[in-house]
PDB file of C-alpha atoms and ligand atoms in Angstrom:
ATOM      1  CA  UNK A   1     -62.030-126.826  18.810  1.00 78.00           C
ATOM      2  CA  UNK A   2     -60.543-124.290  20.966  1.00 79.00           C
ATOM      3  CA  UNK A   3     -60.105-125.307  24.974  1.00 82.00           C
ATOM      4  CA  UNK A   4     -61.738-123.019  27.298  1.00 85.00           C
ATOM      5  CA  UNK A   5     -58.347-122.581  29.529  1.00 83.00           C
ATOM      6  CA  UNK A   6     -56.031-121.372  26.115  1.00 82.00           C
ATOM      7  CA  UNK A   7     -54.831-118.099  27.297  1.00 79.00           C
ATOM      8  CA  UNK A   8     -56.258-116.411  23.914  1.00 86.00           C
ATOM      9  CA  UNK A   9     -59.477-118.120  24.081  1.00 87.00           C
ATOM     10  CA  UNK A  10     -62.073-115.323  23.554  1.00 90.00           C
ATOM     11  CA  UNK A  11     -59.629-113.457  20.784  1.00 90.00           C
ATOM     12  CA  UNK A  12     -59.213-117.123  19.273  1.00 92.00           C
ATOM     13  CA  UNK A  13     -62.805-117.540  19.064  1.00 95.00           C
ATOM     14  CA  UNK A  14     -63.805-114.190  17.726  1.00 96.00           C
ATOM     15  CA  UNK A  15     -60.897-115.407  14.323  1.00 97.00           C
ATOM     16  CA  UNK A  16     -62.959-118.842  14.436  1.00 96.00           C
ATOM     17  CA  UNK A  17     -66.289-116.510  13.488  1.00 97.00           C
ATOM     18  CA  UNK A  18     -64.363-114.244  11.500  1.00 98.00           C
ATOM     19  CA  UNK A  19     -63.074-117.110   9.694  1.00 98.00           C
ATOM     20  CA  UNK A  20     -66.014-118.929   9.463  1.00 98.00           C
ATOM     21  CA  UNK A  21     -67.916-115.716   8.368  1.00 98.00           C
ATOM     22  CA  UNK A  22     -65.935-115.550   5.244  1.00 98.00           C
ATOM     23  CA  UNK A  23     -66.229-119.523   4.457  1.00 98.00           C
ATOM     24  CA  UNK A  24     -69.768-118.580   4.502  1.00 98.00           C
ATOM     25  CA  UNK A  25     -69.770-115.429   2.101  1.00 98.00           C
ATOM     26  CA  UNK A  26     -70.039-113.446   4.573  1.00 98.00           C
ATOM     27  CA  UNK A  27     -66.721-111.390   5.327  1.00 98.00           C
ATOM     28  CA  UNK A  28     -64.580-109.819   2.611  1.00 97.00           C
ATOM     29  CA  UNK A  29     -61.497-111.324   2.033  1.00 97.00           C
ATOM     30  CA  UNK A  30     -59.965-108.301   3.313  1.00 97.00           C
ATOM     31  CA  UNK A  31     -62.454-108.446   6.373  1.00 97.00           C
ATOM     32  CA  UNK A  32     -59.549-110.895   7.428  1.00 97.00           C
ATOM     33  CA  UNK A  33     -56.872-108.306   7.511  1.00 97.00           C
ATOM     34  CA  UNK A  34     -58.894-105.347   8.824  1.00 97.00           C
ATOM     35  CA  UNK A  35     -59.535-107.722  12.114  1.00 98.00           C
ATOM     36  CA  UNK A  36     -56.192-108.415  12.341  1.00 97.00           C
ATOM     37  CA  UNK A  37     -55.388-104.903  12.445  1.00 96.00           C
ATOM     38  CA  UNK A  38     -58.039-105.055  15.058  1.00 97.00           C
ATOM     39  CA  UNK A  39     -56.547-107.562  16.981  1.00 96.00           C
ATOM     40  CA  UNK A  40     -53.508-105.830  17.154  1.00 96.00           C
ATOM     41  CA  UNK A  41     -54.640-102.692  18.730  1.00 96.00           C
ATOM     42  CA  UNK A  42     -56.867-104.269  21.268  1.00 96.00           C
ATOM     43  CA  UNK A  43     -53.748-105.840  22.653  1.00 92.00           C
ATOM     44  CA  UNK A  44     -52.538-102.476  23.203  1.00 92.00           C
ATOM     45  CA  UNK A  45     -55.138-101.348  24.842  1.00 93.00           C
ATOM     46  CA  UNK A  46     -55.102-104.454  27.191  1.00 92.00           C
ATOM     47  CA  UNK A  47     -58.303-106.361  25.298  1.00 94.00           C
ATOM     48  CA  UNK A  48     -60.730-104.723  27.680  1.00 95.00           C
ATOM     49  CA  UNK A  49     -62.746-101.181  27.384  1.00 98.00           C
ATOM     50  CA  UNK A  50     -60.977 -98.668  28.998  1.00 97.00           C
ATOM     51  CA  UNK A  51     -62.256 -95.724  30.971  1.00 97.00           C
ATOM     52  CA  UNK A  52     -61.965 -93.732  28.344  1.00 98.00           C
ATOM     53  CA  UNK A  53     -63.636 -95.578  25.679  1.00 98.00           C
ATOM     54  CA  UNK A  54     -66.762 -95.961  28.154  1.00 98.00           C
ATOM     55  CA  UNK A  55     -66.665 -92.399  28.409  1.00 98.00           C
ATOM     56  CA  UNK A  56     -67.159 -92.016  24.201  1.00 98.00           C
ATOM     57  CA  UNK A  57     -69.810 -95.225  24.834  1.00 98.00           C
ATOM     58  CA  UNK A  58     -71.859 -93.263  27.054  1.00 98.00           C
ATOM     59  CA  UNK A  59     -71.843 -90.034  24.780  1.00 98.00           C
ATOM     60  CA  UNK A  60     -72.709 -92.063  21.352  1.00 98.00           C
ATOM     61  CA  UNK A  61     -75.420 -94.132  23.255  1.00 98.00           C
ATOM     62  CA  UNK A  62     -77.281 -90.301  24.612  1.00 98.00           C
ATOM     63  CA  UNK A  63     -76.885 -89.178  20.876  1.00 98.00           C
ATOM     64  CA  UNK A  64     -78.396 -92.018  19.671  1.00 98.00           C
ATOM     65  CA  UNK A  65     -80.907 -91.649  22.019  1.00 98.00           C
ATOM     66  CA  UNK A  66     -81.227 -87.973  20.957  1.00 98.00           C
ATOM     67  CA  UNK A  67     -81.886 -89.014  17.206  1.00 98.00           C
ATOM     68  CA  UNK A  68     -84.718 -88.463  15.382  1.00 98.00           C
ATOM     69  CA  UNK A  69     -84.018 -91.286  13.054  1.00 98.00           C
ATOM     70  CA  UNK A  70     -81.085 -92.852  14.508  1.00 98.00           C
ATOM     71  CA  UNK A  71     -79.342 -95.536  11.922  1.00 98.00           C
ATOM     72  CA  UNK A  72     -77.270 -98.403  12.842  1.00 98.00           C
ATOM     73  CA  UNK A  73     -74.896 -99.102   9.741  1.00 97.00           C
ATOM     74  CA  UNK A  74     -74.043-102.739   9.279  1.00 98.00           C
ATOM     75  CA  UNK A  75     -70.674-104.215   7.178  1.00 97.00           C
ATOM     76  CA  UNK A  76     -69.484-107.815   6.983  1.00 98.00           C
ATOM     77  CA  UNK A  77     -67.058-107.803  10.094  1.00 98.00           C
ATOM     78  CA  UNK A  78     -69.734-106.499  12.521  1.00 98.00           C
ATOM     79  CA  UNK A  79     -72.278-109.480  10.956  1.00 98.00           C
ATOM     80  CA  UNK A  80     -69.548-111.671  11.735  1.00 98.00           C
ATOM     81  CA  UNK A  81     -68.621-110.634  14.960  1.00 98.00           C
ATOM     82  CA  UNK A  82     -72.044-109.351  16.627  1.00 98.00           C
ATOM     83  CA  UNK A  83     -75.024-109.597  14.835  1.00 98.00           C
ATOM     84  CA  UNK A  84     -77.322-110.374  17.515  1.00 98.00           C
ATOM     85  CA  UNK A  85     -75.548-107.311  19.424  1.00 98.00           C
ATOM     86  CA  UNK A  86     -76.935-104.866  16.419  1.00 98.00           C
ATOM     87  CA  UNK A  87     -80.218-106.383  16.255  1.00 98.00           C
ATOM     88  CA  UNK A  88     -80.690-105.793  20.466  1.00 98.00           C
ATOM     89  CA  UNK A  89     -79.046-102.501  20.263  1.00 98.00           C
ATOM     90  CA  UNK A  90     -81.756-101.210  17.394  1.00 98.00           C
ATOM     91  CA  UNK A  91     -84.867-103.271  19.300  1.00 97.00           C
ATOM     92  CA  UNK A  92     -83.456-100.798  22.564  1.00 95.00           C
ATOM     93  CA  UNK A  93     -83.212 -97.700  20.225  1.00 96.00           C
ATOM     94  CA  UNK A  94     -86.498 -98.542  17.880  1.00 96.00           C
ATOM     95  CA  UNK A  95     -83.437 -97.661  15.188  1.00 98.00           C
ATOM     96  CA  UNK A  96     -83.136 -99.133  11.547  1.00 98.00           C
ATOM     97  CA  UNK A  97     -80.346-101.304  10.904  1.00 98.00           C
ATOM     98  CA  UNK A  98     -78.646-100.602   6.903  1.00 98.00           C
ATOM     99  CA  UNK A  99     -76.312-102.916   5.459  1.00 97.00           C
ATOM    100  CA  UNK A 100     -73.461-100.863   4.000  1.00 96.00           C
ATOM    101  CA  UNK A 101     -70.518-102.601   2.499  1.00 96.00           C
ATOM    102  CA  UNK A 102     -67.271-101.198   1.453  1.00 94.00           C
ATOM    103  CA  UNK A 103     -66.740-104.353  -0.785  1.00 94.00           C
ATOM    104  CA  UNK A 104     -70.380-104.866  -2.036  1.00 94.00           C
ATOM    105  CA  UNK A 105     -71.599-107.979  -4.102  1.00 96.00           C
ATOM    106  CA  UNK A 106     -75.259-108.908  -4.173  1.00 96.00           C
ATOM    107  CA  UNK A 107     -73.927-112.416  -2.857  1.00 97.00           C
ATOM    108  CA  UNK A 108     -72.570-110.759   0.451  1.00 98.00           C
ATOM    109  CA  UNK A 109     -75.467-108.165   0.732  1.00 97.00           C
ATOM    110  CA  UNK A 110     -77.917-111.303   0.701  1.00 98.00           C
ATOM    111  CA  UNK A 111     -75.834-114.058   3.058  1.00 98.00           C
ATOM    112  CA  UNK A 112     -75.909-110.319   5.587  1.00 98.00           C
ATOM    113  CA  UNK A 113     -79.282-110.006   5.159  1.00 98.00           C
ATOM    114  CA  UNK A 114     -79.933-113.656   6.088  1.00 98.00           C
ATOM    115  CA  UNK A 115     -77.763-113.745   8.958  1.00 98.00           C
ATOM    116  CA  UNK A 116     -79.523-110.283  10.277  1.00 98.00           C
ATOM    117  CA  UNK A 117     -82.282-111.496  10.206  1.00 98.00           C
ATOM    118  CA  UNK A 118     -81.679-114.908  11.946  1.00 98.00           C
ATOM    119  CA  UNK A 119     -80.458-113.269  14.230  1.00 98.00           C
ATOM    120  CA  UNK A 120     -83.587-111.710  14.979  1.00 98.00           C
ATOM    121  CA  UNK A 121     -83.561-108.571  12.488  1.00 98.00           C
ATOM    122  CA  UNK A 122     -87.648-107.882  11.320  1.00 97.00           C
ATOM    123  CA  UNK A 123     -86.207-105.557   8.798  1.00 97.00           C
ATOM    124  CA  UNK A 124     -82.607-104.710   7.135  1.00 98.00           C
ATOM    125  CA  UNK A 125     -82.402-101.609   4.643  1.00 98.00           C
ATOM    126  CA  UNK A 126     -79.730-100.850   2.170  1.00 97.00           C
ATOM    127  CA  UNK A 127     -80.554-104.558   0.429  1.00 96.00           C
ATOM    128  CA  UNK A 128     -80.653-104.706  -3.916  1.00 90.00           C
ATOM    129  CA  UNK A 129     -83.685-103.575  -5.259  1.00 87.00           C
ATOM    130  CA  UNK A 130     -84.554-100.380  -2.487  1.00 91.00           C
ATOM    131  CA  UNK A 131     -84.898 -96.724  -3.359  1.00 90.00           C
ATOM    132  CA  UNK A 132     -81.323 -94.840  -2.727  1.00 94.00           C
ATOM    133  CA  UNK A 133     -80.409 -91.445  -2.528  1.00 95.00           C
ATOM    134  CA  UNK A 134     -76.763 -90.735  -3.172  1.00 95.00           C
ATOM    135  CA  UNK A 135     -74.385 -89.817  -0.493  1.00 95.00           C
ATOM    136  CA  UNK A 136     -72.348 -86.259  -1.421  1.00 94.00           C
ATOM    137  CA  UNK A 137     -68.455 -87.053  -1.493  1.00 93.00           C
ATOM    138  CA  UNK A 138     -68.480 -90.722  -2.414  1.00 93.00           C
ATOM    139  CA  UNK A 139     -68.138 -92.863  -6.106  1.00 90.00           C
ATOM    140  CA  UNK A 140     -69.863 -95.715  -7.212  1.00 85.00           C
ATOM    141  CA  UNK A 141     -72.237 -98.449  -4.780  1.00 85.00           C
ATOM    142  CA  UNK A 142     -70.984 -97.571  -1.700  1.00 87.00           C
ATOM    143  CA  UNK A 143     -72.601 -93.408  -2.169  1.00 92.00           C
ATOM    144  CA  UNK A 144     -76.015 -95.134  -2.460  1.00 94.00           C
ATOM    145  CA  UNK A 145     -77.565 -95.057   0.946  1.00 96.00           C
ATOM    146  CA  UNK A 146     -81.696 -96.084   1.945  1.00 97.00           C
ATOM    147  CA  UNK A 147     -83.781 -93.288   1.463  1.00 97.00           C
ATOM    148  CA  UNK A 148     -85.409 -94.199   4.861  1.00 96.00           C
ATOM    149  CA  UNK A 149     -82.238 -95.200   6.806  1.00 97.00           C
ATOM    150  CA  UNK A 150     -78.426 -93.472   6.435  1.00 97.00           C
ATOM    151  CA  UNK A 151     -79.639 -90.513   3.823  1.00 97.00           C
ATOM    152  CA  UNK A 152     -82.104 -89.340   5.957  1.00 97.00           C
ATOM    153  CA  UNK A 153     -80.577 -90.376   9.387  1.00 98.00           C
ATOM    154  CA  UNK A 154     -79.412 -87.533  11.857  1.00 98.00           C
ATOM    155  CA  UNK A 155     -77.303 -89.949  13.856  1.00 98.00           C
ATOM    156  CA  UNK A 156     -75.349 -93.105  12.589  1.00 98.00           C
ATOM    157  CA  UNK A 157     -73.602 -95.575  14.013  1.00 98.00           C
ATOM    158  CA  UNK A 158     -70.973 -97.035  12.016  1.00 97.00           C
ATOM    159  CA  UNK A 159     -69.022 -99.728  13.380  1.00 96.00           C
ATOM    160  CA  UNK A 160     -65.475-100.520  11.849  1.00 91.00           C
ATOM    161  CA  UNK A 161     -66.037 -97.579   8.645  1.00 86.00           C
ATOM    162  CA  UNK A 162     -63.531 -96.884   6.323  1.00 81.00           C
ATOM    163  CA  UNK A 163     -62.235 -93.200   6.705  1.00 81.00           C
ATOM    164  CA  UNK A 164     -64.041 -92.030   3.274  1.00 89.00           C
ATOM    165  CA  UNK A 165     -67.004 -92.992   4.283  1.00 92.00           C
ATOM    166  CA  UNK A 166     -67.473 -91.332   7.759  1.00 93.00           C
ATOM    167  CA  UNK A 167     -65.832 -88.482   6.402  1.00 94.00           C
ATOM    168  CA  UNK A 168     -68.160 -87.730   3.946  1.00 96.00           C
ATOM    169  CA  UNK A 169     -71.395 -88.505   6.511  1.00 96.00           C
ATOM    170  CA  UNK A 170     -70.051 -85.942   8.437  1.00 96.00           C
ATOM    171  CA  UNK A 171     -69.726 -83.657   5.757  1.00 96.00           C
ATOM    172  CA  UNK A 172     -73.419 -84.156   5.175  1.00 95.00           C
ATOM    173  CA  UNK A 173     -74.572 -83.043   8.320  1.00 96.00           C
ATOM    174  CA  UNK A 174     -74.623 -86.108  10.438  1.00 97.00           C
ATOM    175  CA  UNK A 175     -73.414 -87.455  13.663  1.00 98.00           C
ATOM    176  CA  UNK A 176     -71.073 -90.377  13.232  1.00 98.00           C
ATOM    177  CA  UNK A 177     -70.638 -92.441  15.831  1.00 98.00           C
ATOM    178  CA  UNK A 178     -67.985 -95.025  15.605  1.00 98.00           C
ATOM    179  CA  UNK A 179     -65.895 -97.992  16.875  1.00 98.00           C
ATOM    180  CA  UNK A 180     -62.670 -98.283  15.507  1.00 98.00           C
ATOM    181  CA  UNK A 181     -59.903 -99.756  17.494  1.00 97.00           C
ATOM    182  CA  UNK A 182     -57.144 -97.519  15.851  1.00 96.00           C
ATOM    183  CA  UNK A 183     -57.277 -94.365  17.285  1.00 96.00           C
ATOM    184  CA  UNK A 184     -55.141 -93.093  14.309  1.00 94.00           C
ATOM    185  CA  UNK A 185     -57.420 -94.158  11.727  1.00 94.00           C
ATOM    186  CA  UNK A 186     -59.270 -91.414   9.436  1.00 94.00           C
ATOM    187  CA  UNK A 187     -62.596 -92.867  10.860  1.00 94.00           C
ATOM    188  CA  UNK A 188     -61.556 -92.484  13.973  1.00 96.00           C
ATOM    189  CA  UNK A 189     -60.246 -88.875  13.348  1.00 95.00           C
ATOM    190  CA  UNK A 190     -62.980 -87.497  11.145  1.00 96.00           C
ATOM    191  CA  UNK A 191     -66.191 -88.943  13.311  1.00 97.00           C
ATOM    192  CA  UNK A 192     -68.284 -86.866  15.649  1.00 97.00           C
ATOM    193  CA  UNK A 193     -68.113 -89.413  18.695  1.00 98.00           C
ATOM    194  CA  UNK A 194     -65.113 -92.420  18.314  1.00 98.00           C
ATOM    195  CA  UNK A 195     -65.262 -95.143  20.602  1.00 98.00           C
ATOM    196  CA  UNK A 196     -61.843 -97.078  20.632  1.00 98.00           C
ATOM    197  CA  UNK A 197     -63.288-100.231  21.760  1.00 98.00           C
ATOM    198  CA  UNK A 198     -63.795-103.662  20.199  1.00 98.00           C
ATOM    199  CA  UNK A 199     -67.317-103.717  18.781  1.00 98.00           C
ATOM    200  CA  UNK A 200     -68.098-107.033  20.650  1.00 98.00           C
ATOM    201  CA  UNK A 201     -67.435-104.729  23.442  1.00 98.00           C
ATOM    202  CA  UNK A 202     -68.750-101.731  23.003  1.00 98.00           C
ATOM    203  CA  UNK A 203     -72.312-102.836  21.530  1.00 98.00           C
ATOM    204  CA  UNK A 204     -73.244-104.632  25.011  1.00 98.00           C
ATOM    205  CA  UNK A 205     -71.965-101.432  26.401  1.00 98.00           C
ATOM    206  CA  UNK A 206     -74.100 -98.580  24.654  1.00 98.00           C
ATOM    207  CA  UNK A 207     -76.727-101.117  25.113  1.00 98.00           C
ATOM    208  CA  UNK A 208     -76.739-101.554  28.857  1.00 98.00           C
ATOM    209  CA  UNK A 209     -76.289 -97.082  28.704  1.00 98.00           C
ATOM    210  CA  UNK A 210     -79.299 -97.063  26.584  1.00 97.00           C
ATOM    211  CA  UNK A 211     -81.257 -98.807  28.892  1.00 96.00           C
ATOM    212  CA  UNK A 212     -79.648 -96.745  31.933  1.00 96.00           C
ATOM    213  CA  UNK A 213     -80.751 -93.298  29.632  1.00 97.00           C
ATOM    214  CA  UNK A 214     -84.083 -94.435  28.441  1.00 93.00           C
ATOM    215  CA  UNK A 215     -85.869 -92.153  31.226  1.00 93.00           C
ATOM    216  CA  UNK A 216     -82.968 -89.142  30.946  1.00 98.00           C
ATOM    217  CA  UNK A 217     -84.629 -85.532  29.739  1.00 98.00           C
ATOM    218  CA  UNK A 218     -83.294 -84.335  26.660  1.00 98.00           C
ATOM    219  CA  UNK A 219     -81.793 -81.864  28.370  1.00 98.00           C
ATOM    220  CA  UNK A 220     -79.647 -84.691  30.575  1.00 98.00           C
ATOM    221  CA  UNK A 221     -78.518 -86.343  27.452  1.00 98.00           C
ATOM    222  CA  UNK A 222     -77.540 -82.999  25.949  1.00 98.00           C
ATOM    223  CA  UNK A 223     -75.491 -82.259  28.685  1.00 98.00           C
ATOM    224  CA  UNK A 224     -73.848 -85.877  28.429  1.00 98.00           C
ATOM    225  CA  UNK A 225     -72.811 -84.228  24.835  1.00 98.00           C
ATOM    226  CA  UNK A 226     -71.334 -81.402  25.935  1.00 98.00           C
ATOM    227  CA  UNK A 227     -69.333 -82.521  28.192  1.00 98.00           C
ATOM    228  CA  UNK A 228     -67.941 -84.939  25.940  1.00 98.00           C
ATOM    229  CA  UNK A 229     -64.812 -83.495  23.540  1.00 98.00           C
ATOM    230  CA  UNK A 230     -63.868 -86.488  20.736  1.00 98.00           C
ATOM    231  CA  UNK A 231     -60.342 -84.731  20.142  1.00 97.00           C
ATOM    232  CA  UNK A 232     -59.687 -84.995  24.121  1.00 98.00           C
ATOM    233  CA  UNK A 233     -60.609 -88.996  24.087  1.00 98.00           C
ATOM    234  CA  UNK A 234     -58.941 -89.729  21.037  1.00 97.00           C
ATOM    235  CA  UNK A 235     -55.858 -88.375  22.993  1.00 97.00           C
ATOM    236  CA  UNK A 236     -56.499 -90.268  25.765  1.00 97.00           C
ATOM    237  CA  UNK A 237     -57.031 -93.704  23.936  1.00 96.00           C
ATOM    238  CA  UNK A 238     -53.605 -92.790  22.437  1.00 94.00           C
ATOM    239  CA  UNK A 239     -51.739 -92.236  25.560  1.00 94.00           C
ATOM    240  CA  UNK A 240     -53.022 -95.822  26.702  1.00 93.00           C
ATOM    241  CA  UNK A 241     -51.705 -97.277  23.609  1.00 90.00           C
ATOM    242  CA  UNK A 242     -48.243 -96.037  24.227  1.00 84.00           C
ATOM    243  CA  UNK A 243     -48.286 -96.633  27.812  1.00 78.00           C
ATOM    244  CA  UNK A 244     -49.375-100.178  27.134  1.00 57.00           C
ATOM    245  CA  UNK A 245     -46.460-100.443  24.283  1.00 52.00           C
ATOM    246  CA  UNK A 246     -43.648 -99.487  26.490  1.00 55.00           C
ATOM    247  CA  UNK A 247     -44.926-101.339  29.356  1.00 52.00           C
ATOM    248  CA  UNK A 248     -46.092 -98.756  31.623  1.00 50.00           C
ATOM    249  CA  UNK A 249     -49.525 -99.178  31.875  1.00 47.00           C
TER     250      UNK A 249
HETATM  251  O1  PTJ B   1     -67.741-105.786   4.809  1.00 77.03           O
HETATM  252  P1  PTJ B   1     -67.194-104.669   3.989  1.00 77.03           P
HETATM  253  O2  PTJ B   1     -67.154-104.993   2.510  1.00 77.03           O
HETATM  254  O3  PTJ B   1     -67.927-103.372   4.227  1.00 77.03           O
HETATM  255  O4  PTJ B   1     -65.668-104.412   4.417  1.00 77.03           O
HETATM  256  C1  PTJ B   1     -65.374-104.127   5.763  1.00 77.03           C
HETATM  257  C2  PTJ B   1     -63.877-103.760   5.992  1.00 77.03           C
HETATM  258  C3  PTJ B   1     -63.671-103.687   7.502  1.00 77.03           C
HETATM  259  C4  PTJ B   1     -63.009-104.848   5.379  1.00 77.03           C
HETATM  260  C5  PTJ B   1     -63.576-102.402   5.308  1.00 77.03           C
HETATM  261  O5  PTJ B   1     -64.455-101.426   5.767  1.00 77.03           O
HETATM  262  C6  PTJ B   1     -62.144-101.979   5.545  1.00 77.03           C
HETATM  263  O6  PTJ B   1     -61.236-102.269   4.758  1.00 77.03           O
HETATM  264  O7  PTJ B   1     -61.935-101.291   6.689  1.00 77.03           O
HETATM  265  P2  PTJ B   1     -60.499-100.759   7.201  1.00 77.03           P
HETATM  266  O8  PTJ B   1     -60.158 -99.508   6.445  1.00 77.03           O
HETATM  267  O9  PTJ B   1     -59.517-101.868   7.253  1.00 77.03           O
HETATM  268  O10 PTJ B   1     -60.865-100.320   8.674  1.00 77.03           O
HETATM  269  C7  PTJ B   1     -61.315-101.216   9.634  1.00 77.03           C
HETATM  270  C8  PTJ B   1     -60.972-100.643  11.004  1.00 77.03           C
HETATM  271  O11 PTJ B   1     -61.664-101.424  11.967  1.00 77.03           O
HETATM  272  C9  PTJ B   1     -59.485-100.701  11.367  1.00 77.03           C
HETATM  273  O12 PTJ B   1     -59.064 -99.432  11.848  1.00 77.03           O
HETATM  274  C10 PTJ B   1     -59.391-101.744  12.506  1.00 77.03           C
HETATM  275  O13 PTJ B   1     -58.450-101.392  13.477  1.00 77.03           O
HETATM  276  C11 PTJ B   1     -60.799-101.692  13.078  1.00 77.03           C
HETATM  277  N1  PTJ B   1     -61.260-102.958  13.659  1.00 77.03           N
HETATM  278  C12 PTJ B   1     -61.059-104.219  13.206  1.00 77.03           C
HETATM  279  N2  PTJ B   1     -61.687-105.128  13.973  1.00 77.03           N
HETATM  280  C13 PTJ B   1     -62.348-104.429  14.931  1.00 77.03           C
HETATM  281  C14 PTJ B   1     -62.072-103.034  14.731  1.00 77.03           C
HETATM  282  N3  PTJ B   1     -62.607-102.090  15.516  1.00 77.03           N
HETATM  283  C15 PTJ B   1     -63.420-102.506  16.528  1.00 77.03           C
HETATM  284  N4  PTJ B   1     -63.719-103.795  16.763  1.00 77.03           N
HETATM  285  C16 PTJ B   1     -63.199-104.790  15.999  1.00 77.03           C
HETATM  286  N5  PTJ B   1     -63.499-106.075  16.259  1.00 77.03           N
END
């Protein structure tokens, strides 16, 4: 039981439900580590969204918005860590939510599915026994994506992707949007729109934009897009990092 005055206590409590997540078959063991790596960056960037980041939140949430089929791609940290977020953000959207797991077992896909869908999910793609087509660029389970959801989505947002991954759904004519707390990752480099945020921050976030955008013209959101330069942000989340590291910020 963590007390509610520990200095740590919301980071603390987010490694109780990552921990818990993987006593439950949830998380990959290596879900652990990539959290931790997490952990460490949001430090950096003071454990709270930054200007910045709300800027790349505002941009993803109008392209979502702007999406014919718009695709929210689920692994087993962001179960872990916001699974009711996902399922509010794709009830906002009317998007599809696709489980998509870098280390994929039929075990973990299930224990996902179930906890998706407690959490209020009516439907989760990317289970067992669906149709797939194959992503272009990518070997073995993790190419097959839902015919319905991530092979025929224009805009998908992956939260906490590996680099390959992102990289090649760019390469076939997507729109990533991400959240990736490293600003030097591959996914962060190699998606359209990266939001260096923690993604139990940024999903309330592009939620409350969404809501904000609902009645925006195309033509409003569009501009939202081109105003918005990835490269430029990803700059600017870096600068914060190293201003927070040598204590300047
Ligand atoms: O559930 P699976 O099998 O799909 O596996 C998921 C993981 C995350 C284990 C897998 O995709 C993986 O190994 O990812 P990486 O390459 O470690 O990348 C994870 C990225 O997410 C890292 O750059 C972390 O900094 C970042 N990250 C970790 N926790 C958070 C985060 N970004 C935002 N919010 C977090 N809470």
């Amino acid at each position: 039981m963590i007390p509610k005055d520990h200095p740590r206590y919301e980071s603390l409590m987010l490694r109780a439900k990552i921990v818990d997540a993987y006593k439950k078959g949830i998380l990959a063991d290596s879900g652990m580590i990539a959290h931790g790596r997490g952990e460490a960056f949001d430090y950096l960037i003071g454990e709270k969204t930054t200007e910045t980041a709300r800027k790349a939140e505002r941009a993803g949430a109008a392209a979502l918005l702007l999406a014919e089929n718009p695709v929210i791609s689920v692994n087993g940290n962001t179960t872990a860590l916001a699974a009711e977020l996902v399922v509010e953000l794709a009830e906002t959207l009317g998007a599809k939510i696709e489980i998509n797991l870098f280390y994929r077992t039929a075990s973990r896909v299930e224990k996902v599915e179930e906890t998706l869908k407690d959490a209020g999910a009516r439907r989760v793609l990317g289970i067992e026994d669906e149709e797939k087509g194959i992503i272009d660029g990518l070997e073995g389970p993790r190419a097959r994506a839902s015919l319905e959801g991530v092979y025929s989505a224009d805009v998908v947002l992956v939260p906490l992707e590996d680099g390959d991954r992102a990289e090649a759904l760019v390469a076939n004519g997507k729109t990533v949007v991400t959240v990736d707390l490293n600003p030097l990752s591959r996914t962060a480099k190699t998606s359209s729109i990266t939001i260096v945020d923690n993604v139990v921050r940024a999903l309330p976030n592009i939620i409350q934009e969404v809501a904000e955008f609902k009645n925006y013209s195309d033509d409003d959101l569009k501009m939202i897009l081109e105003n918005f330069n990835n490269d430029q942000n990803l700059e600017e989340s870096l600068k914060i990092v190293s201003r927070t590291y040598i204590g300047d910020a």
